[in-house]
XYZ file of C-alpha atoms in Angstrom:
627
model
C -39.116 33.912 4.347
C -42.241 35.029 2.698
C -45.677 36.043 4.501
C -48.237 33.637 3.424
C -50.000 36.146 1.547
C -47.142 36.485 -0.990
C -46.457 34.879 -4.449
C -43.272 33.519 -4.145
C -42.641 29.670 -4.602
C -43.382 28.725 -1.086
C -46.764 30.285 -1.623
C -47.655 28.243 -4.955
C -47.525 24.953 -3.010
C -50.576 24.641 -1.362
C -52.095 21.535 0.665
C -52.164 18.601 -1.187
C -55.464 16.249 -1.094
C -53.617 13.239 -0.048
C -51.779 14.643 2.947
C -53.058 12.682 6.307
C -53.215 14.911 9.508
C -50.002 12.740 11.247
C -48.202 14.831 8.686
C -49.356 18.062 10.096
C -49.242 17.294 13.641
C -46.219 14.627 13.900
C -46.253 10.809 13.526
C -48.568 10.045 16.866
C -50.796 12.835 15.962
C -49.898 14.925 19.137
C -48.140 18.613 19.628
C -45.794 19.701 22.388
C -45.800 23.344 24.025
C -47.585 24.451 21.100
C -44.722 22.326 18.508
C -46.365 20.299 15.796
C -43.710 17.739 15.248
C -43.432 15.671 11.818
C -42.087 12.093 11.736
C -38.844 13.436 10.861
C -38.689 15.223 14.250
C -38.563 18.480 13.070
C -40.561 20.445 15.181
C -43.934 22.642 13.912
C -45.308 25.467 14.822
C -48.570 25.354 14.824
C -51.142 27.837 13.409
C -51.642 27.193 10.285
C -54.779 25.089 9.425
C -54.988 22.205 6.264
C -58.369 22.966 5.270
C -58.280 26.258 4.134
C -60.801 25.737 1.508
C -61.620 24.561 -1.999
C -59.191 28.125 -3.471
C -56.024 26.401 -1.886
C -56.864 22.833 -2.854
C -57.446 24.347 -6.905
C -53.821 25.736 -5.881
C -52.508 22.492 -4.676
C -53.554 21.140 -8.517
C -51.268 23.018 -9.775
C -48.669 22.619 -7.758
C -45.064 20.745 -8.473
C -45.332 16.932 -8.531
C -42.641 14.979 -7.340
C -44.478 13.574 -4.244
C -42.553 15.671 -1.975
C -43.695 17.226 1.357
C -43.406 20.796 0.753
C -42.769 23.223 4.096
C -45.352 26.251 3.825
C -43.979 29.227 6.168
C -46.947 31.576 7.417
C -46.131 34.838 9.701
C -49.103 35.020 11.690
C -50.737 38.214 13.671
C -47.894 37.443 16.293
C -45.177 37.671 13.989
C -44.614 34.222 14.853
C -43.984 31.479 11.768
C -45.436 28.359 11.453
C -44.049 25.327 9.115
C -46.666 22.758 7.781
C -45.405 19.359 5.926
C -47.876 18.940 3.029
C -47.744 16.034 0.188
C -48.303 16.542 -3.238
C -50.193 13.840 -6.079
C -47.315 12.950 -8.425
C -47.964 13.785 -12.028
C -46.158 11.692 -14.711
C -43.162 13.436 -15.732
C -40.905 13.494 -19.066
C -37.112 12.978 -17.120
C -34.391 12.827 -19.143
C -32.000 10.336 -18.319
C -28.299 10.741 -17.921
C -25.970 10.486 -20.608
C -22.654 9.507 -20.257
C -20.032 11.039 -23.081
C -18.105 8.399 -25.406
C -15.005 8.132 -22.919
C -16.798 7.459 -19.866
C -18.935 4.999 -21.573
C -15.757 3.366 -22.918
C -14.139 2.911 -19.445
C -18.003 1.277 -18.361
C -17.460 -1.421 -21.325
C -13.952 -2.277 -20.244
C -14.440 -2.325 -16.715
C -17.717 -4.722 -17.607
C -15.547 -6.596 -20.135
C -12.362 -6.980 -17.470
C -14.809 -8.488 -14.854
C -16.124 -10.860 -17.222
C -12.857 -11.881 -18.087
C -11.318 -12.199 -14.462
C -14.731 -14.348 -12.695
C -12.845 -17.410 -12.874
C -9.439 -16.097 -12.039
C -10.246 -13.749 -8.896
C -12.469 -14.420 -5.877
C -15.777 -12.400 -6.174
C -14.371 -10.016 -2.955
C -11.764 -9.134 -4.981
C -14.140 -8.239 -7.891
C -16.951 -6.992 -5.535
C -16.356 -3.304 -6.027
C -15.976 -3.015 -9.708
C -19.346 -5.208 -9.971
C -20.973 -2.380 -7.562
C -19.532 0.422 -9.269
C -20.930 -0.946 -12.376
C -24.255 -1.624 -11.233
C -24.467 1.806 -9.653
C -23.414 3.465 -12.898
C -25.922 1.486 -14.255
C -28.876 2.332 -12.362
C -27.843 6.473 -12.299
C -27.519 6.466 -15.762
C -31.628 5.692 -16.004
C -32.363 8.512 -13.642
C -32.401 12.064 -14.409
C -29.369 13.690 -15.824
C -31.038 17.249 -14.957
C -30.517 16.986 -11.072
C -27.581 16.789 -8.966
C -27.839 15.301 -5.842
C -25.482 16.950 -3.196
C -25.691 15.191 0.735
C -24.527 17.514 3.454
C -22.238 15.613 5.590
C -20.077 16.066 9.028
C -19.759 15.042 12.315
C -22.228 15.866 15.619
C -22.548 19.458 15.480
C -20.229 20.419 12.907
C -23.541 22.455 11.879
C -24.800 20.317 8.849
C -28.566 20.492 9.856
C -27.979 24.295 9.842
C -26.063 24.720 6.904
C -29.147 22.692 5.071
C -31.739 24.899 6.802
C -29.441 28.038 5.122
C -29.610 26.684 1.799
C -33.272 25.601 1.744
C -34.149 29.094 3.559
C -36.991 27.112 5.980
C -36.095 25.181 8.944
C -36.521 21.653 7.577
C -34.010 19.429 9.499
C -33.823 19.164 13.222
C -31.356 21.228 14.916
C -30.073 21.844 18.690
C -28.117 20.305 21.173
C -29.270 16.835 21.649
C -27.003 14.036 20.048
C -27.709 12.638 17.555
C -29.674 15.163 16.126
C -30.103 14.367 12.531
C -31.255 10.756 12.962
C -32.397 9.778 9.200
C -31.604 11.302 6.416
C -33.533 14.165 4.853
C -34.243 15.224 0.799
C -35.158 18.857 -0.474
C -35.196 18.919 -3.824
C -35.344 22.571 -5.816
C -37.167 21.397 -9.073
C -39.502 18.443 -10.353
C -38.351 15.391 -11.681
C -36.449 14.002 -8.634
C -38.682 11.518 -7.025
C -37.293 8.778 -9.047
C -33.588 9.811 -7.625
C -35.036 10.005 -3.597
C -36.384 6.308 -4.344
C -33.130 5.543 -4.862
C -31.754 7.009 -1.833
C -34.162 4.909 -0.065
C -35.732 7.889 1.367
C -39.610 7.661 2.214
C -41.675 10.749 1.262
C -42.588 11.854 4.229
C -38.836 12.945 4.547
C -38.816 14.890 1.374
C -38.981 18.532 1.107
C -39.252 21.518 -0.750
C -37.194 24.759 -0.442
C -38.763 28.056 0.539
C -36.557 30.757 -1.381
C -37.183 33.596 -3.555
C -37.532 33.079 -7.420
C -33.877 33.827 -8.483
C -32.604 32.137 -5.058
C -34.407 28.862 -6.224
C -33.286 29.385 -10.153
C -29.668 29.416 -8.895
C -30.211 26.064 -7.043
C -32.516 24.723 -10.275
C -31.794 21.244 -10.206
C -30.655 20.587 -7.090
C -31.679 18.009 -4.901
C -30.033 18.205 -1.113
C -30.149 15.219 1.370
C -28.886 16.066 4.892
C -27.022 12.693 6.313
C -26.876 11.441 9.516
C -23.842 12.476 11.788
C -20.624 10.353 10.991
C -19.148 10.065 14.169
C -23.165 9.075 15.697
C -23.318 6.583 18.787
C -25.402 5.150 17.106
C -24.415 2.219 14.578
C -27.077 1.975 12.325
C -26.996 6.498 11.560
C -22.970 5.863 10.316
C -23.994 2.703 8.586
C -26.691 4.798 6.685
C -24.669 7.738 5.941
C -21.720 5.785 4.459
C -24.631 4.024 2.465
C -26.019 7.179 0.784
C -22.394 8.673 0.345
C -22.191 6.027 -2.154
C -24.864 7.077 -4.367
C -24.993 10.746 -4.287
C -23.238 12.661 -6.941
C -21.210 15.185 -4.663
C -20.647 15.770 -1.232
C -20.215 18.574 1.161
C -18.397 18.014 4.270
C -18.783 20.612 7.008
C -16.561 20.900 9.498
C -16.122 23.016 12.588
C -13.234 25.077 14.190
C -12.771 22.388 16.833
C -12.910 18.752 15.236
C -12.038 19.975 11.275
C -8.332 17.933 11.967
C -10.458 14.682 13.525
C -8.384 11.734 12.348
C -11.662 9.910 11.800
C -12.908 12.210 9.542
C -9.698 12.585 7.371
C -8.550 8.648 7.552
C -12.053 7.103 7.131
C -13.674 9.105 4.849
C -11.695 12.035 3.217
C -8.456 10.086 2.379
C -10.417 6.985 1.112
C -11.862 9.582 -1.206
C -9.261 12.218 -2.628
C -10.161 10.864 -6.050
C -13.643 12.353 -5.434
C -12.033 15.534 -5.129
C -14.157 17.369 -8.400
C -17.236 16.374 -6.646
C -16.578 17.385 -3.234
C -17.153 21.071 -0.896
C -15.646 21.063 2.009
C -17.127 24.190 4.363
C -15.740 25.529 7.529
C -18.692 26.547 9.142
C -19.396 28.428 12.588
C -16.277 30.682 11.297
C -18.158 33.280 13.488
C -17.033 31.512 16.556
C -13.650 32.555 15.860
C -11.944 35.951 16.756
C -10.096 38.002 13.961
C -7.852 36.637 11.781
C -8.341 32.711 13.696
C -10.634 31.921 10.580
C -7.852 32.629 8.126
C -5.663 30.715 10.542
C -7.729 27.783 10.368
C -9.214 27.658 6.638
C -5.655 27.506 6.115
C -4.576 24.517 8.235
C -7.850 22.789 6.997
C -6.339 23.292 3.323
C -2.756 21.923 4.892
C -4.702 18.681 5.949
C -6.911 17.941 2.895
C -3.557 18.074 0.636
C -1.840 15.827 2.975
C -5.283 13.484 2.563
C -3.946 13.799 -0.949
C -7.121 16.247 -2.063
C -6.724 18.584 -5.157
C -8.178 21.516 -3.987
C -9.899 23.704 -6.816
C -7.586 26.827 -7.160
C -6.620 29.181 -9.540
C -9.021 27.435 -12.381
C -7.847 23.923 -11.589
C -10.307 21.154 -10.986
C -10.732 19.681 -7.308
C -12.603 20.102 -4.107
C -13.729 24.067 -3.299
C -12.851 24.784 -0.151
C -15.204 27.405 1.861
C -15.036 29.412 5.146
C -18.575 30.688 6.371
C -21.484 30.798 8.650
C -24.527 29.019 8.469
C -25.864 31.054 11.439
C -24.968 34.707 10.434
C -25.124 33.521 7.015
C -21.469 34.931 6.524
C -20.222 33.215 3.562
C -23.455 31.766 2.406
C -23.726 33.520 -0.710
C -20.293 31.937 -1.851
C -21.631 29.238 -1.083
C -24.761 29.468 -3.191
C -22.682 30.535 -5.968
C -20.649 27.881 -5.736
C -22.801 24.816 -5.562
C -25.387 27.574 -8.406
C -22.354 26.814 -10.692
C -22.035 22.819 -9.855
C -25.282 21.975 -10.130
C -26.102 23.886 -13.622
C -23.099 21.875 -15.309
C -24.968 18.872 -15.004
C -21.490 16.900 -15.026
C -21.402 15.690 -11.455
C -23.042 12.476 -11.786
C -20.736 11.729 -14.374
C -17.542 13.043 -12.721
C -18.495 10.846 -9.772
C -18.844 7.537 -11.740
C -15.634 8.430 -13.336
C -14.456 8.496 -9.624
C -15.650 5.592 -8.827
C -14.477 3.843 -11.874
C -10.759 5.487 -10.384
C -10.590 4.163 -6.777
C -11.898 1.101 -7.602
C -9.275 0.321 -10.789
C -6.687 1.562 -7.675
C -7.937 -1.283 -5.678
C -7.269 -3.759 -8.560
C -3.979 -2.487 -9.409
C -2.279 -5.277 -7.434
C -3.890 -7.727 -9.128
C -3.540 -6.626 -12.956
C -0.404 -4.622 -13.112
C 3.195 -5.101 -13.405
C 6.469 -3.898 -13.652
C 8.003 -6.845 -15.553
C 7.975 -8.136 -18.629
C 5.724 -11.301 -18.868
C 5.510 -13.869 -20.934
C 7.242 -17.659 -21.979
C 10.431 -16.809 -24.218
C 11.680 -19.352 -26.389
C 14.907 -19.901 -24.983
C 12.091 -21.143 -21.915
C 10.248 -22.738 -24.406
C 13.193 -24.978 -26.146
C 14.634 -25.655 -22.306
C 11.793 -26.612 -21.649
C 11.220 -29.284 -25.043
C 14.510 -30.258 -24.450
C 14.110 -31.000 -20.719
C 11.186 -33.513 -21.777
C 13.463 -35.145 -24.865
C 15.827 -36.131 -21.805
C 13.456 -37.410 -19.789
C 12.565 -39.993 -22.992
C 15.752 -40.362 -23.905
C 16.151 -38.739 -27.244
C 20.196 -38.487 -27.432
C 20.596 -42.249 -25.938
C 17.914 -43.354 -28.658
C 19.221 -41.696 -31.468
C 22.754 -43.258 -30.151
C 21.287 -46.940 -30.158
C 19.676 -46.239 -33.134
C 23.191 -45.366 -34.821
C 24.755 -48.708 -33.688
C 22.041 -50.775 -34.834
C 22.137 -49.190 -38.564
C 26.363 -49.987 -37.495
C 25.339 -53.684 -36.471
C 23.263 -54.261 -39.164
C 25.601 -53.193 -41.945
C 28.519 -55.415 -40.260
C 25.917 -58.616 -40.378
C 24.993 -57.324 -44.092
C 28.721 -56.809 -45.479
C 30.908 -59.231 -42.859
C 32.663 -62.391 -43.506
C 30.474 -65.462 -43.158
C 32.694 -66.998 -40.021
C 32.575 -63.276 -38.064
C 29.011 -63.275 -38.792
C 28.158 -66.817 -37.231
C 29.709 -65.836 -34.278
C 27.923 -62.564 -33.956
C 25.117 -64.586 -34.205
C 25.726 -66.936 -31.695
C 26.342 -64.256 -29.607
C 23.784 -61.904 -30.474
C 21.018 -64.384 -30.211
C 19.913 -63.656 -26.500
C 19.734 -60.239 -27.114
C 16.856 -57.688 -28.594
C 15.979 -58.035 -31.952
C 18.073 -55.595 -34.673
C 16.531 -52.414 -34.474
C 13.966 -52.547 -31.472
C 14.391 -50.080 -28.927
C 13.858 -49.667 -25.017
C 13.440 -46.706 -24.104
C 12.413 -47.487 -20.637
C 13.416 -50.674 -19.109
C 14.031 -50.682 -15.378
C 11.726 -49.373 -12.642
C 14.680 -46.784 -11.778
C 14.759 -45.452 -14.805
C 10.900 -44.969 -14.945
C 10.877 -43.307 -11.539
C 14.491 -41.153 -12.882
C 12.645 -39.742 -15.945
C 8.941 -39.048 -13.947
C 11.382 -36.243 -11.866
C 13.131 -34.830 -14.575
C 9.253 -34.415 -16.466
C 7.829 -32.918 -12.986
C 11.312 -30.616 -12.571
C 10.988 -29.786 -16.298
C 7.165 -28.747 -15.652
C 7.637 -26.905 -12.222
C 10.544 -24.893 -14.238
C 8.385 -24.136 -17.390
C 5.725 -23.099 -14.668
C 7.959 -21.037 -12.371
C 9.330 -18.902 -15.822
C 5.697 -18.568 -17.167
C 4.621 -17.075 -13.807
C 7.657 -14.907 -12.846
C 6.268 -11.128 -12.812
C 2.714 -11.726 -12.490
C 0.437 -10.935 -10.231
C -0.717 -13.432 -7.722
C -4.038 -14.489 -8.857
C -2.165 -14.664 -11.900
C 0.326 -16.465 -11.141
C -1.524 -19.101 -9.461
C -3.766 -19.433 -12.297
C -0.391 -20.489 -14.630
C 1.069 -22.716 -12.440
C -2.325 -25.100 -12.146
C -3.074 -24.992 -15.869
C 1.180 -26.175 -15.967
C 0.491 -28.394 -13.032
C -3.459 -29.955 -14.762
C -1.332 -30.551 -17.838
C 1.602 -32.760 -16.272
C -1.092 -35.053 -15.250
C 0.183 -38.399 -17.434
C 2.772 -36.483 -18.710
C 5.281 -39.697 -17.969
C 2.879 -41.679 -19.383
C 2.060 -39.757 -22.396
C 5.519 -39.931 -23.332
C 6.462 -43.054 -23.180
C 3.391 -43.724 -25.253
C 4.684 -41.172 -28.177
C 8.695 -42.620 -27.649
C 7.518 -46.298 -28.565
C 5.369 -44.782 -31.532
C 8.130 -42.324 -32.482
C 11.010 -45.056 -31.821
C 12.763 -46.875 -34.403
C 10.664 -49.376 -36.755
C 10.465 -53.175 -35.921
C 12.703 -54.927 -38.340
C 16.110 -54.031 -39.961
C 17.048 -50.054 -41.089
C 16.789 -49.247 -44.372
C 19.953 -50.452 -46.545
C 21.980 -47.862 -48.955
C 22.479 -48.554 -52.181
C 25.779 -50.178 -51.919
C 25.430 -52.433 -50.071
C 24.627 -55.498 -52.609
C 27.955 -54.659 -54.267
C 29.792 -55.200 -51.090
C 27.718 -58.133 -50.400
C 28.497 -59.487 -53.724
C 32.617 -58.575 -53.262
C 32.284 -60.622 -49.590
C 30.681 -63.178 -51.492
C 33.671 -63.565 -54.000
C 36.077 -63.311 -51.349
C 34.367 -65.929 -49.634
C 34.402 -67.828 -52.487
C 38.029 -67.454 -53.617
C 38.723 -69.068 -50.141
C 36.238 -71.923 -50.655
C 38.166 -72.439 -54.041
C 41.627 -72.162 -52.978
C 41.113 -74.775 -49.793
C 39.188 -77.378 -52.195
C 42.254 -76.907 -54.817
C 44.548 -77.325 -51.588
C 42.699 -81.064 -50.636
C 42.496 -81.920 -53.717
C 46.385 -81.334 -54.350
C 46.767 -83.815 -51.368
C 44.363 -86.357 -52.096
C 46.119 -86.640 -55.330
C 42.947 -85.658 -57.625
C 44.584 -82.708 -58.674
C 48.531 -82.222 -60.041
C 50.501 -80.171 -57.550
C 50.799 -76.669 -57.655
C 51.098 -74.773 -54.306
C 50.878 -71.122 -56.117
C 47.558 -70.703 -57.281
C 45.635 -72.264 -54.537
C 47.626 -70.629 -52.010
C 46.980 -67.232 -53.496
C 43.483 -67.488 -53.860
C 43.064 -68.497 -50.083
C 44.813 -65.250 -48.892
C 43.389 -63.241 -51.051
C 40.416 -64.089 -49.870
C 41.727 -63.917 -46.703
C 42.798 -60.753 -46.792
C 39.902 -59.338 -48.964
C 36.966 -60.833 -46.716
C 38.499 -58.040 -43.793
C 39.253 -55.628 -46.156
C 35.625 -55.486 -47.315
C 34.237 -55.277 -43.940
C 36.370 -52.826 -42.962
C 35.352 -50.766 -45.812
C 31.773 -51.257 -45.254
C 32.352 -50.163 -42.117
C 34.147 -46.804 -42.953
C 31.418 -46.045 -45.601
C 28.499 -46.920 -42.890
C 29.237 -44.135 -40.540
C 27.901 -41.391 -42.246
C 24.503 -43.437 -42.871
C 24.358 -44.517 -39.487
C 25.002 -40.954 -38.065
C 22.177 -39.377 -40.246
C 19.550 -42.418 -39.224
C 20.860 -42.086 -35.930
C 19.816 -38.278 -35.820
C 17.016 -38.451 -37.696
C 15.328 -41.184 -35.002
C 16.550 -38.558 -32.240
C 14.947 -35.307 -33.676
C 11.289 -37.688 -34.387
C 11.487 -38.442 -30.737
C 12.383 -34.753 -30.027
C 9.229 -33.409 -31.839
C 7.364 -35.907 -30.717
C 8.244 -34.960 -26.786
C 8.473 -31.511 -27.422
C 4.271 -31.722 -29.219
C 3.343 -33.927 -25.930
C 4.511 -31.056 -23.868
C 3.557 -28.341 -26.091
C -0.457 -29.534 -26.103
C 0.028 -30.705 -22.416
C 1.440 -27.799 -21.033
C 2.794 -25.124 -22.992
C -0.448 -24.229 -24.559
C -2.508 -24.051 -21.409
C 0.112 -22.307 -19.918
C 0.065 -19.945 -23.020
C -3.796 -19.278 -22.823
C -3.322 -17.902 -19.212
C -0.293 -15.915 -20.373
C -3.162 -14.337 -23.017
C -5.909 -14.297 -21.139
C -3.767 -12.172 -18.861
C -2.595 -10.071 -21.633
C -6.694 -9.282 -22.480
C -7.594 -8.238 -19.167
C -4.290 -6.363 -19.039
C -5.180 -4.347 -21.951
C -8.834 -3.878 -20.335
C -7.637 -2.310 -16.986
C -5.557 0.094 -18.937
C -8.610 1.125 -20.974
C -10.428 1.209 -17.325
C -7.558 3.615 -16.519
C -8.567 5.857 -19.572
C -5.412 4.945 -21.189
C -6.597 2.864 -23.700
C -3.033 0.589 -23.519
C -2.238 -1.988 -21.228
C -0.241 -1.504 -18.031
C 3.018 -2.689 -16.606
């Protein structure tokens, strides 16, 4: 500590106008056995006065400008010291924000871009600590990228308060054996330009400080700004509740621990295991190594090693990246200077912040693994996709239409090329049924309600394939756009099979047929002829001759059948091909009812999945998507 009459830094930062006398002499204005306590509860010494003239209030002008309290130590004639909590006027200050490199900023946009994308799909708990992460990111990124802030945190007397007295060189946080001691959190920053970072932290100013080190003690901590936390493991609710706040917006922690409650299940399952990703941003000190007897402190920095790579913690040796791991004493100062060196180092590579949003961006891309990865392949296939079409042409009745529609192009051509007696009684009875050519596809009630299940079974099936593989929210998400689109389905369909059905009327006629209508016509006629010749060879009105007459009736006999049957023959082919040709319209027409109703909702899940799948594995910093 330096004598007041030195130059050092704690000397340059003098009284500021604005400070009230509460600050001096504690909140309520009153000392105790000679203490001056501030509202932090760290107890003053008094003996040193605030109006020590106009030559320390020209100092004061001068002084740094963040709007901290500043801790003056004076040695007076007793060799006793004396701490005094003075405010400074802030001074507008050029800060330059943070910067995050390309890759970091590309893992930002995805993450931003998968939330965006999964609102609708996943419940906003699910989504709540991406959205945080991001908005944290956010706000750090307009705050200075020259500081690092560091919190100091551990259990009831694990030391903390101690170790952050060490570091700032001035006894600024309250320790001793009451519990809780540290009861708010506490700031100490080593350069200008932090205020805007404290505000963050929610800290008020009269819990700010300033470090009281020698020039190159207070170089090697440039940039710096420490915040002691409340104790974890505090009775009372509201100190925890704080602490895990701020260890969510600090750049890097240091845990301290102590020889007796370093393995305390609380500490490693709530807080260090949640937070092995953190591991580049994280010290964790033994302190009050002093306590222990010869080689014990080996023992013991070596067990605490054991447990931190259990907590699944890469520890920083031999040049690799992960938490530093530190024996020492805050009280002999043992180990201190390791310390310094260590955290000297940290703070000047001005990556934390960044390292710790990468962090972030880690555990919380962990959380949503379950809900964007997976091991399977996803996706409709068209063998699903043509079971699928072809489970809906069932349900119309494609194959039975395309049948009836055969045997009326059959039944028209026997009417067309038949004898005239076959064809009256076809006729006669024909007449109650249909008319040639019209089609019901869906007659009975039965039949209705058999082809609704085979459209819902078809849909469920299309829904169940479409789905297998992905995760839940997922999942869900395909089965209600499969189950929105079989709304009407039935209905839809029967619509498109009586558009899609056969024509009203007759089928088209080939080419042929007037010849063999013509031939059945003769043949018809040679019978007509050969009867009349016949009755008039009995009546007398012709002379007799049995031959011809006879001749012309069978072969007109005989050549009426023959005709038909030919007709017939040379009608199959025909029919077949209309017959087909009215099953594959009512195919495609089925198969586009299902495709528009179903298959493409179902299909803009499927891609929507795809996008957000490709996102998270750009959020992963593999720039690919993820099985």
């Amino acid at each position: 500590m330096r004598k007041s009459g030195g130059s050092g830094p704690g000397e340059r930062r003098g009284a500021g106008p604005g400070e009230s006398e509460g600050h001096a002499r504690g909140g309520d204005g009153s000392s105790r056995d000679g203490d001056v306590s501030g509202e932090d509860g760290a107890p003053r010494r008094a003996g040193t006065s605030r109006h020590d003239g106009p030559a320390r209030r020209k100092e004061s002008e001068d002084a740094w400008d963040d709007g901290l309290i500043a801790r003056r130590v004076t040695e007076g004639a007793n060799g006793g010291q004396a701490a005094v909590a003075e405010t400074r006027k802030s001074r507008p200050q050029t800060v330059r924000p943070l910067v995050y490199d390309g890759p970091l900023r590309s893992r930002l946009d995805a993450m931003r871009e998968l939330v965006g994308l999964s609102r609708t799909r996943l419940d906003s708990k699910t989504l709540a600590e991406a959205g945080r992460v991001l908005d944290e990111a956010a706000a750090r990124r307009k705050l200075s990228g020259q500081h690092t802030v560091v919190a100091i945190a551990g259990a009831t007397g694990s030391g903390k308060s101690q170790l952050f007295n060490a570091l700032a060189g001035v006894a600024i946080s309250e320790t001793g054996v009451r519990r809780p001691t540290t009861a708010a959190p506490i700031a100490c920053s080593w350069s200008d330009g932090a205020a805007s970072l404290i505000d963050r932290l929610g800290i008020p100013g009269r819990l700010r400080r300033r470090p009281l080190q020698s020039p190159e003690a207070e170089a090697q901590l440039r940039g710096l700004v420490l915040v002691d936390l409340p104790d974890l493991d505090s009775a009372a609710v509201q100190h925890r509740e704080q602490a895990e706040r701020l260890l969510e917006l600090v750049d890097a922690v240091i845990w301290v621990v102590d020889p007796e409650k370093y393995a305390d299940a609380v500490l490693h399952e709530r807080y260090l295991r949640p937070l092995a990703g953190h591991a580049e941003v994280m010290f964790v000190v033994l302190n009050q190594v002093d306590r222990l007897p010869g080689e014990a402190a080996d023992q013991v920095l070596d067990d605490l090693r054991r447990l931190l790579d259990e907590d699944g913690i890469a520890l920083g040796e031999h040049g690799e990246p992960g938490a530093t791991v530190l024996a020492l004493s805050a009280l002999t100062g043992e180990g201190m200077g390791d310390l310094r060196e260590a955290l000297g180092e940290f703070v000047a590579e001005r990556g934390a912040a960044a390292r710790r949003v990468a962090a972030d961006i880690d555990a919380a891309a962990a959380r949503l693994r379950p809900v964007y990865a997976t091991r399977r392949r996803t996706g409709l296939s068209e063998q699903a996709r043509d079971e699928f079409s072809a489970r809906l042409a069932d349900a119309v009745g494609a194959t039975a239409a395309g049948e009836a529609a055969e045997r009326a192009w059959l039944r028209n051509a026997n009417r067309a090329c038949g004898t005239p007696w076959l064809r009256l009684w076809r006729w006669y009875l024909d007449r109650s049924d249909l008319p040639t050519g019209r089609l019901t596809l869906r007659g009975q009630g039965e039949e209705q309600a058999t082809a609704r299940q085979k459209v819902e079974q078809a849909v469920r099936t299309v829904a169940d394939r479409a789905s297998a593989g992905l995760p839940a929210p997922w999942a869900q998400a395909v089965r209600e756009a499969a189950t929105r689109g079989a709304h009407g389905l039935p209905e839809a369909l029967d619509e498109l099979a009586a558009r899609a059905g056969l024509p009203p009327g007759r089928p088209p006629r080939p080419g042929w047929w007037p010849v063999a209508v013509l031939v059945q016509a003769a043949m018809t006629l040679l019978q007509v002829v050969g009867g009349l010749w016949l009755v008039g060879q009995i009546a007398g009105v012709m002379a007799p001759n049995l031959g011809v007459p006879v001749l012309l009736m069978v072969s007109g006999i005989i050549g009426g059948p023959l005709v038909e049957w030919t007709c017939k023959l040379a009608a199959r082919g025909p029919a077949r091909r209309y017959g087909l040709e009215a099953e594959r319209r009512l195919r495609e027409a089925a198969a586009g009812c299902g495709r528009a109703r179903v298959l493409d909702p179902v299909a803009a899940e499927l891609l929507r999945y795809r996008e957000v799948r490709e996102q998270y594995g750009r959020v992963l910093g593999t720039g690919v998507g993820v099985r």
